[in-house]
Amino acid sequence: MLLLGSAVFIAYIGFPLLQSATANLLSHMLTKEETGVGMGLFNLCNFISGAFSSAIFGSILDLEGMTFSINPLNANGDHAIYSNLYLVLSVVAVFALFMFFAFYNRSKKA
């Protein structure tokens, strides 16, 4: 239980830090004329994506009878849906990090 609580604590601390760092990066990349609209669009996208992702992940977790696991570290069982979802989210996060570094380094060179 302590390990789970520690992981949740780190995740809840990490999200606001990442969001504020992203907003700071965005405000420095935009021109003075684009900053207001850009920051508003950034906050709108964060709000909408948070609402939609919660609904989608909740719907996925409500699927019953899923016992097939795509995660090689997890055996088949009742908790396979959680393992599959977290594996897919981890792949998406690594892909997003790769794309960020690719586009950020390209925009720095230009």
XYZ file of C-alpha atoms in Angstrom:
110
model
C 0.000 0.000 0.000
C 2.902 2.332 0.732
C 4.347 1.725 -2.743
C 1.010 2.483 -4.406
C 0.550 5.630 -2.321
C 4.065 6.788 -3.204
C 3.463 6.241 -6.920
C 0.190 8.191 -6.828
C 1.855 10.987 -4.851
C 4.666 11.291 -7.407
C 2.187 11.283 -10.300
C 0.030 13.969 -8.690
C 3.095 16.130 -8.022
C 4.499 15.563 -11.502
C 1.429 16.626 -13.468
C 1.245 20.265 -12.280
C 5.009 20.634 -12.621
C 4.917 19.315 -16.173
C 1.918 21.476 -17.070
C 3.503 24.664 -15.744
C 6.801 23.874 -17.486
C 4.953 23.281 -20.756
C 3.051 26.558 -20.377
C 6.341 28.364 -19.706
C 7.937 26.805 -22.781
C 4.915 27.728 -24.897
C 4.899 31.326 -23.691
C 8.566 31.705 -24.676
C 8.058 30.138 -28.106
C 5.120 32.332 -29.110
C 5.399 35.939 -30.199
C 3.851 38.686 -28.089
C 0.824 38.892 -30.387
C 0.228 35.110 -30.286
C 0.704 34.555 -26.546
C -2.870 35.251 -25.415
C -4.543 33.034 -27.979
C -1.856 30.366 -27.709
C -2.106 30.101 -23.929
C -5.909 30.051 -24.111
C -5.818 27.282 -26.694
C -3.271 25.371 -24.591
C -5.508 25.526 -21.509
C -8.601 24.604 -23.544
C -6.859 21.560 -25.005
C -5.681 20.481 -21.540
C -9.184 20.802 -20.122
C -10.930 18.987 -22.974
C -8.324 16.227 -23.199
C -8.584 15.628 -19.455
C -12.354 15.267 -19.668
C -12.358 13.047 -22.736
C -9.479 10.837 -21.597
C -11.152 10.204 -18.240
C -14.353 9.161 -19.990
C -12.553 6.973 -22.511
C -10.341 5.258 -19.929
C -13.337 4.684 -17.674
C -15.216 3.075 -20.561
C -12.249 0.855 -21.369
C -11.901 -0.230 -17.754
C -15.617 -1.124 -17.683
C -15.098 -3.789 -20.342
C -15.913 -7.149 -18.847
C -14.429 -10.489 -19.726
C -11.073 -9.163 -20.947
C -8.475 -11.718 -19.855
C -5.988 -11.461 -22.733
C -2.887 -9.499 -21.792
C -0.670 -7.759 -24.357
C 1.809 -6.892 -21.619
C 4.567 -9.538 -21.529
C 5.255 -8.772 -17.854
C 1.701 -9.616 -16.801
C 0.062 -13.011 -16.714
C -3.480 -13.405 -18.010
C -6.149 -12.715 -15.434
C -8.855 -10.408 -14.188
C -6.503 -7.428 -14.043
C -5.317 -7.768 -17.653
C -7.365 -4.743 -18.760
C -5.423 -2.475 -16.378
C -2.119 -3.888 -17.561
C -3.058 -3.448 -21.209
C -4.216 0.132 -20.657
C -1.085 1.130 -18.756
C 1.140 -0.475 -21.366
C -0.585 1.450 -24.168
C -0.392 4.694 -22.165
C 3.319 4.104 -21.544
C 3.934 3.609 -25.264
C 1.985 6.796 -26.035
C 4.014 8.727 -23.425
C 7.345 7.530 -24.843
C 6.187 8.389 -28.371
C 5.072 11.862 -27.237
C 8.434 12.439 -25.553
C 10.256 11.381 -28.714
C 8.087 13.679 -30.847
C 8.635 16.584 -28.451
C 12.406 16.265 -28.627
C 12.323 15.847 -32.412
C 10.194 18.968 -33.003
C 11.831 21.050 -30.257
C 15.339 20.389 -31.554
C 14.213 21.139 -35.108
C 12.631 24.459 -34.071
C 15.768 25.406 -32.113
C 17.941 24.924 -35.208
C 15.662 27.042 -37.414
